[in-house]
Tab-separated table of C-alpha atoms in Angstrom:
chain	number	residue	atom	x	y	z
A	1	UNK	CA	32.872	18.622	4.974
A	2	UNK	CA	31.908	22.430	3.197
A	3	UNK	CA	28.977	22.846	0.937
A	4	UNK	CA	30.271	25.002	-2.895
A	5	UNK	CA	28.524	26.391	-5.495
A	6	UNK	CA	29.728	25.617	-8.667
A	7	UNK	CA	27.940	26.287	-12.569
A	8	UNK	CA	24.609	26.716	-10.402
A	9	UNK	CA	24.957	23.348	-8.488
A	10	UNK	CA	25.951	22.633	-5.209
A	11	UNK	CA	27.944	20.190	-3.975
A	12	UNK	CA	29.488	18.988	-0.745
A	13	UNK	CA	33.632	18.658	-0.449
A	14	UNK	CA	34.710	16.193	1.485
A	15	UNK	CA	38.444	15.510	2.279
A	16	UNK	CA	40.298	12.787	0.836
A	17	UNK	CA	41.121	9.800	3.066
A	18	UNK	CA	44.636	8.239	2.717
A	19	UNK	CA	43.720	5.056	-0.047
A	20	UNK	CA	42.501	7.990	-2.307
A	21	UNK	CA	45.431	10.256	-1.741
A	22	UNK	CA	47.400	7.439	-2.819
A	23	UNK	CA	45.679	6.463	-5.677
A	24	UNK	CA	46.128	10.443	-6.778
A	25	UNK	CA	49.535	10.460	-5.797
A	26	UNK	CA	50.008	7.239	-8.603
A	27	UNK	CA	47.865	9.463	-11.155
A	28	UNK	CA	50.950	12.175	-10.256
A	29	UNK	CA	53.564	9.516	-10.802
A	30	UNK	CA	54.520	9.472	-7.571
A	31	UNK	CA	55.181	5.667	-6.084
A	32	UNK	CA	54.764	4.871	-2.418
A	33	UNK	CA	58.132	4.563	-2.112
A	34	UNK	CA	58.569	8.007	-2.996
A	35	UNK	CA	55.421	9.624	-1.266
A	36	UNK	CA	57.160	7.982	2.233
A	37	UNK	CA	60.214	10.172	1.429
A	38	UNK	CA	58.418	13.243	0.452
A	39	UNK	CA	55.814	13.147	3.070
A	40	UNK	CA	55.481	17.160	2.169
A	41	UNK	CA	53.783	16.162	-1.015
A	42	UNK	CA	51.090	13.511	0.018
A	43	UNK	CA	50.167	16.105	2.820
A	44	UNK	CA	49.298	18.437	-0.013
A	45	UNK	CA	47.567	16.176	-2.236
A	46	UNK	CA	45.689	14.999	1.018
A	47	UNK	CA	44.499	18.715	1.108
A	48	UNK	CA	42.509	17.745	-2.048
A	49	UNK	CA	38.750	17.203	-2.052
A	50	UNK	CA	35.592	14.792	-3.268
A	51	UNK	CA	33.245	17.160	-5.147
A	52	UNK	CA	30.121	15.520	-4.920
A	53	UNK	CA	27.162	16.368	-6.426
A	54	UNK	CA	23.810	16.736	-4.260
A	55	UNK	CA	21.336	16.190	-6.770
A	56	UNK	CA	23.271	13.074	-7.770
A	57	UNK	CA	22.810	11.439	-4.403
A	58	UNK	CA	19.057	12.406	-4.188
A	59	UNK	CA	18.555	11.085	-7.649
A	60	UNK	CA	20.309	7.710	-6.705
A	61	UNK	CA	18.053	7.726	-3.619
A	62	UNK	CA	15.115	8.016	-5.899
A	63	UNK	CA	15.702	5.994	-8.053
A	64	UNK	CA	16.769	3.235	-4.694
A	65	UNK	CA	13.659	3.655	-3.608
A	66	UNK	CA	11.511	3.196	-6.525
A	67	UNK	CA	13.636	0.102	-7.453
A	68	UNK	CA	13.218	-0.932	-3.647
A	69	UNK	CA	8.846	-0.431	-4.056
A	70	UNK	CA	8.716	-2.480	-7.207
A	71	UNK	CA	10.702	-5.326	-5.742
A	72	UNK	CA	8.193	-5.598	-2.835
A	73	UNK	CA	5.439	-5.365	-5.020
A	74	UNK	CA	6.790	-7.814	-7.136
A	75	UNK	CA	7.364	-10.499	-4.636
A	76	UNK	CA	3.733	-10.058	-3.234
A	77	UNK	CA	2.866	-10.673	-6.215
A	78	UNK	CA	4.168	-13.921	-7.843
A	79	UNK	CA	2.298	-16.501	-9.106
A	80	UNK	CA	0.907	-19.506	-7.918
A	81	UNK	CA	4.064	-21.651	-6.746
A	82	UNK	CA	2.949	-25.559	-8.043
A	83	UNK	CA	4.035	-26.762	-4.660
A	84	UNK	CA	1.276	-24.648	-2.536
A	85	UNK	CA	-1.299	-26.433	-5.277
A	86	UNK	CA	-0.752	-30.357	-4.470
A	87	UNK	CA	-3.955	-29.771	-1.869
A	88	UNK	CA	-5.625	-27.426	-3.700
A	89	UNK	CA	-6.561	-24.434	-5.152
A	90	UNK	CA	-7.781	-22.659	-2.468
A	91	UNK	CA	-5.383	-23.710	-0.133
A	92	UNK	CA	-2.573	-23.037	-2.459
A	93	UNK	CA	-4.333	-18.946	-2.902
A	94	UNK	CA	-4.472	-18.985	0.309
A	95	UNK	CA	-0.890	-19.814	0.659
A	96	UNK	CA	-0.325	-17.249	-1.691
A	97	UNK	CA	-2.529	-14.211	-0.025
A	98	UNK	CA	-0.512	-15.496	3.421
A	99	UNK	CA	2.971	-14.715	1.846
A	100	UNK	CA	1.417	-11.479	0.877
A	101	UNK	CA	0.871	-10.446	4.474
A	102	UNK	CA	-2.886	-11.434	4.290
A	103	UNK	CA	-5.248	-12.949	6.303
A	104	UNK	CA	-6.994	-15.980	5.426
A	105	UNK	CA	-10.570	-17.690	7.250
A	106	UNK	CA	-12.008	-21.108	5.940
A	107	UNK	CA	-15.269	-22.879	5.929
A	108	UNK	CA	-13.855	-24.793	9.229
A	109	UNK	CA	-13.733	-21.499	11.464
A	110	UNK	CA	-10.152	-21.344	11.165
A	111	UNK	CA	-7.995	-18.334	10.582
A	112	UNK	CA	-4.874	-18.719	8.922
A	113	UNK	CA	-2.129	-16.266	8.278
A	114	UNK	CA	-0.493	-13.479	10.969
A	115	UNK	CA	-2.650	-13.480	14.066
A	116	UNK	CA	-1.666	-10.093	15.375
A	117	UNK	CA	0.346	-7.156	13.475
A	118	UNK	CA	4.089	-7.333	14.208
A	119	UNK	CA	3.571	-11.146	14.437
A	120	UNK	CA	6.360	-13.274	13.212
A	121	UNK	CA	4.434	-16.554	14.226
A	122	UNK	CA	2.555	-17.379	10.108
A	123	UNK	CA	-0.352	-20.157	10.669
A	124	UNK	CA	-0.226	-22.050	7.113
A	125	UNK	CA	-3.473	-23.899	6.456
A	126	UNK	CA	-2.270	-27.908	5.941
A	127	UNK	CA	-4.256	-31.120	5.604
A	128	UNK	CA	-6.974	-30.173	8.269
A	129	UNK	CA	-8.173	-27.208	5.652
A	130	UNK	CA	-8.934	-30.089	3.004
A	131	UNK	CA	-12.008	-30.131	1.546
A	132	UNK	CA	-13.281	-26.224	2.836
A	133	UNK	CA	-13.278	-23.113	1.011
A	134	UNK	CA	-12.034	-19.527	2.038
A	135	UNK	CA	-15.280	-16.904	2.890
A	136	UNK	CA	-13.501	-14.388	4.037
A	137	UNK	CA	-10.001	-12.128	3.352
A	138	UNK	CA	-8.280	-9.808	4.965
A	139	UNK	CA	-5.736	-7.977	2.688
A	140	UNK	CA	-5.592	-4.940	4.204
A	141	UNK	CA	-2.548	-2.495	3.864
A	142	UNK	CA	-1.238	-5.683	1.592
A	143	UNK	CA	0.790	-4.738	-1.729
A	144	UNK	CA	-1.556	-7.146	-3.962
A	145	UNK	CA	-1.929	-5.372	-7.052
A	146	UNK	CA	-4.414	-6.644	-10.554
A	147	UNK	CA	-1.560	-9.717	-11.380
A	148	UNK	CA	-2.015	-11.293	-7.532
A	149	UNK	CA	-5.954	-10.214	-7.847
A	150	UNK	CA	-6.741	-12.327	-10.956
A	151	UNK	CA	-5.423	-15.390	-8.502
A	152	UNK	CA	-7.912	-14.163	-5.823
A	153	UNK	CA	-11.233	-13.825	-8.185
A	154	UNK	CA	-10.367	-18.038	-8.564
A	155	UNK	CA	-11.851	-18.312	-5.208
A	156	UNK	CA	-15.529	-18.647	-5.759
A	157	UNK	CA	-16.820	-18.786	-2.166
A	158	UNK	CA	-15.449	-15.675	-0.870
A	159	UNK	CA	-18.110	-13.477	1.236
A	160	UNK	CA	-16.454	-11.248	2.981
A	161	UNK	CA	-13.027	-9.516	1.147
A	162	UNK	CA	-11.044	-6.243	3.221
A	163	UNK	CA	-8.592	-4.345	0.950
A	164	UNK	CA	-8.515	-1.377	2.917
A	165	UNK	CA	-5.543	0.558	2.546
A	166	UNK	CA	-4.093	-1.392	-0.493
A	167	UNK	CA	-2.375	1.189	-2.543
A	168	UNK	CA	-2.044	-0.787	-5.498
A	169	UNK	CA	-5.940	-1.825	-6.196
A	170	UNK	CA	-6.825	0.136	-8.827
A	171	UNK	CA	-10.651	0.394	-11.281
A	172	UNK	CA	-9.055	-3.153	-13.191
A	173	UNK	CA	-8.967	-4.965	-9.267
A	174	UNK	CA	-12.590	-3.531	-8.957
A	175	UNK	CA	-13.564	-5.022	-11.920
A	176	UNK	CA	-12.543	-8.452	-11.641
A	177	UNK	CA	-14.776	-8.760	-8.716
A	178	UNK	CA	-17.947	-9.952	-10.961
A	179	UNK	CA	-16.271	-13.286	-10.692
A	180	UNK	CA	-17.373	-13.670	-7.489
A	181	UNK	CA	-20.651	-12.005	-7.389
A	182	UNK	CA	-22.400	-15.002	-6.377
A	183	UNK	CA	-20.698	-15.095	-3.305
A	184	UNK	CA	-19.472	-11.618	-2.086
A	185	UNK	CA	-21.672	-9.364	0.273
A	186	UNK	CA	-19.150	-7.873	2.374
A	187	UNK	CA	-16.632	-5.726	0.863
A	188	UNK	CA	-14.274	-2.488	2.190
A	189	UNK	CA	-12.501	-0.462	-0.100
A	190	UNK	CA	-11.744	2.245	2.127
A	191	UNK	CA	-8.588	4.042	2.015
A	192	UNK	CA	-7.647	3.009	-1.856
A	193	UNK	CA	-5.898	5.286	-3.038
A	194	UNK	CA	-5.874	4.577	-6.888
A	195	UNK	CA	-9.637	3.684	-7.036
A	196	UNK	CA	-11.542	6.617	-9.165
A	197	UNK	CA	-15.131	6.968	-9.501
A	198	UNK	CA	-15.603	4.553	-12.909
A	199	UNK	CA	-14.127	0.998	-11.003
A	200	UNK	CA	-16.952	1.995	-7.869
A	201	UNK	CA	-19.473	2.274	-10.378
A	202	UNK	CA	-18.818	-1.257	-11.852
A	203	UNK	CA	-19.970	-2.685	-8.025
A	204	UNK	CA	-23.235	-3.070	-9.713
A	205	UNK	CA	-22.988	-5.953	-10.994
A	206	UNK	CA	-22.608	-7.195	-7.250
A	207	UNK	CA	-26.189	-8.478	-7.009
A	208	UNK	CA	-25.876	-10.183	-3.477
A	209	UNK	CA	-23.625	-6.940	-2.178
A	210	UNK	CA	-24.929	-6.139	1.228
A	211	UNK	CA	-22.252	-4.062	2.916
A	212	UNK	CA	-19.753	-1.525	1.735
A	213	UNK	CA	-17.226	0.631	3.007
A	214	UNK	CA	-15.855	3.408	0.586
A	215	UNK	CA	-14.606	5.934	2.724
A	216	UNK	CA	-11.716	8.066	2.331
A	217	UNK	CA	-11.074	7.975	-1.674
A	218	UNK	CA	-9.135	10.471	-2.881
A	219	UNK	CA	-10.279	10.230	-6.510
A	220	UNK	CA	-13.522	9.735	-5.859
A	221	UNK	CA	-15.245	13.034	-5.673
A	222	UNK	CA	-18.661	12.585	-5.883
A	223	UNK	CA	-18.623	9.723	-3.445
A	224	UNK	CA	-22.193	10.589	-1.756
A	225	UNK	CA	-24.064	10.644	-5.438
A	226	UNK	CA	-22.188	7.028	-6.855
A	227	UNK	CA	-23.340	5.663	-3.563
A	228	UNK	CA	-26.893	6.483	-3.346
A	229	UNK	CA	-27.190	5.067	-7.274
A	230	UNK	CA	-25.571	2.268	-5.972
A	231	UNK	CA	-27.881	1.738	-3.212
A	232	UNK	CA	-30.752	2.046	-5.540
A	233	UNK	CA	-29.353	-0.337	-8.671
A	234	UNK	CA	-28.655	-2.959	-5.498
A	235	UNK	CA	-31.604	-4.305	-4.073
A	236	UNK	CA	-30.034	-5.000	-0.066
A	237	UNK	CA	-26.754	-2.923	-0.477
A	238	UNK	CA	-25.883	-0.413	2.464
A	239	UNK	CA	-23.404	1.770	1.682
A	240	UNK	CA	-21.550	3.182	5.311
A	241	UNK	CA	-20.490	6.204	3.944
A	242	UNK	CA	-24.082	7.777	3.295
A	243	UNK	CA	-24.959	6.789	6.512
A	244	UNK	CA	-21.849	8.492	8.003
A	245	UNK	CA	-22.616	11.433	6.344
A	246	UNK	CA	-26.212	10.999	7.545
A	247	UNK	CA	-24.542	10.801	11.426
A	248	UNK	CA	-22.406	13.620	11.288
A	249	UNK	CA	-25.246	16.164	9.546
A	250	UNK	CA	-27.365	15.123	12.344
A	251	UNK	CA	-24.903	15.714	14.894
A	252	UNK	CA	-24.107	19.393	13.682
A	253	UNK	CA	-27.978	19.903	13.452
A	254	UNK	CA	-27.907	18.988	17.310
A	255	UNK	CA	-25.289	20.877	18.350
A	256	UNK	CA	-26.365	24.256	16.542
A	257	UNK	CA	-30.011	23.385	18.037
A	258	UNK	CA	-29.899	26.444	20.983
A	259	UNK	CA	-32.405	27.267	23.798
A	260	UNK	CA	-33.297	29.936	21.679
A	261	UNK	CA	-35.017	27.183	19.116
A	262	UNK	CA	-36.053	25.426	21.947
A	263	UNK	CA	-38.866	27.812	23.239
A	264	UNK	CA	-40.011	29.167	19.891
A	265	UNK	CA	-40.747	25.287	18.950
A	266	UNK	CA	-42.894	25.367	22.325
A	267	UNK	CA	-44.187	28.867	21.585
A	268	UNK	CA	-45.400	27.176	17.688
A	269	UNK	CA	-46.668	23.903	19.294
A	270	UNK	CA	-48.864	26.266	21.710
């Protein structure tokens, strides 16, 4: 296999194997039959090479890949299968959150989904969840984008909701969260990738928020400021990441606080 540079592209020449020789040998007009007698003159067209073009493969691979990420997507995000609904509607979205690689806790103290990461083992809620609701979710790292979220927001009683490190929840996912602000206090968004600064600011209208973890946004820049105005248009929100940044700005004050400072405090106090 050689690398050549041809018209300012390079490609990679590999040698022909013998079902390709052949099938050149037939573009030559030259029969098996004949190729077996002249033996001379398949050698030489096996001497021939594959010019293949580098940037083709990589765009193939691309374009795999992509293809590859949508289908995923795609299948964690179909809708509600009619089946999963004959007990329900929150046990059928919580079927549906489960086939997503979510977790899932009812009203009965039962979780339901993959107990451990890795874990082939799925726990499907059945006949004993009859009758409770689902308080809490654990999507994290899940591929749930705004289509599967729209199933989620029919869940009224949901508390406490974990989407940390869903690539794919985005300022319209954000948004659709008023539909359960009578319910939700708990929420982490940390890690989001496509969440910018406009879908945190909508977590206003999330009167009974208590809790929230929005650390680690990428596209949020002025993640300190939205929180603190968050903290103030919420009556019991605490938002982690000011008291984080609180922590750390308190450690650094320690650790630059010398001896030195030490003994002219003392020499002030006297």
């Amino acid at each position: 296999m050689n690398l050549m540079m041809q018209q300012g592209r390079l490609f990679v020449q590999r040698t022909l194997c013998k079902t390709c020789a052949m099938q050149m040998a037939r573009r030559c007009l030259v029969t098996p039959q004949t190729a077996k007698v002249l033996p001379w003159r398949l050698n030489n067209i096996q001497r021939g090479y594959h010019n293949i073009r580098l940037e083709t493969i990589s765009e193939v691979w691309q374009q795999f890949k992509k293809e590859f990420k949508y289908l995923k997507r795609a299948s964690a995000n179909r809708p509600l299968d009619p089946k999963d609904l004959n007990l329900g509607l929150e046990i059928g979205t919580a079927v549906f959150l489960i086939k997503a690689n979510a977790r899932v806790h009812f009203s009965n103290g039962r979780w339901y989904g993959r107990q451990q990461k890795g874990e082939r083992k799925v726990r499907l809620p059945a006949e004993e969840a009859v009758g409770y609701t689902v308080n809490a979710i654990d999507a994290s790292g899940t591929l749930i984008d705004q289509n599967g979220f729209r199933d989620v927001m029919k869940l009224t009683g949901v508390k406490y909701l974990n989407i940390e490190g869903c690539p794919h929840i985005d300022d319209t996912c954000l948004a659709h969260l008023v539909h359960i602000r009578d319910s939700l206090t708990h929420l982490n968004i940390n890690k989001c990738p496509s969440v910018t600064e406009n879908g945190v600011a909508t977590l206003h209208k999330l009167r009974k928020l208590e809790r929230l973890n929005m650390s680690d946004l990428p596209k949020v820049r002025y993640s300190k400021l939205i929180a603190s105005m968050l903290e103030d248009a919420v009556p019991r929100l605490r938002v982690n990441i000011i008291s984080n940044l609180v922590d750390t700005e308190e450690n650094r004050a320690k650790e630059n606080f010398t001896e030195e400072d030490l003994g002219q405090t003392r020499t002030e106090s006297v």
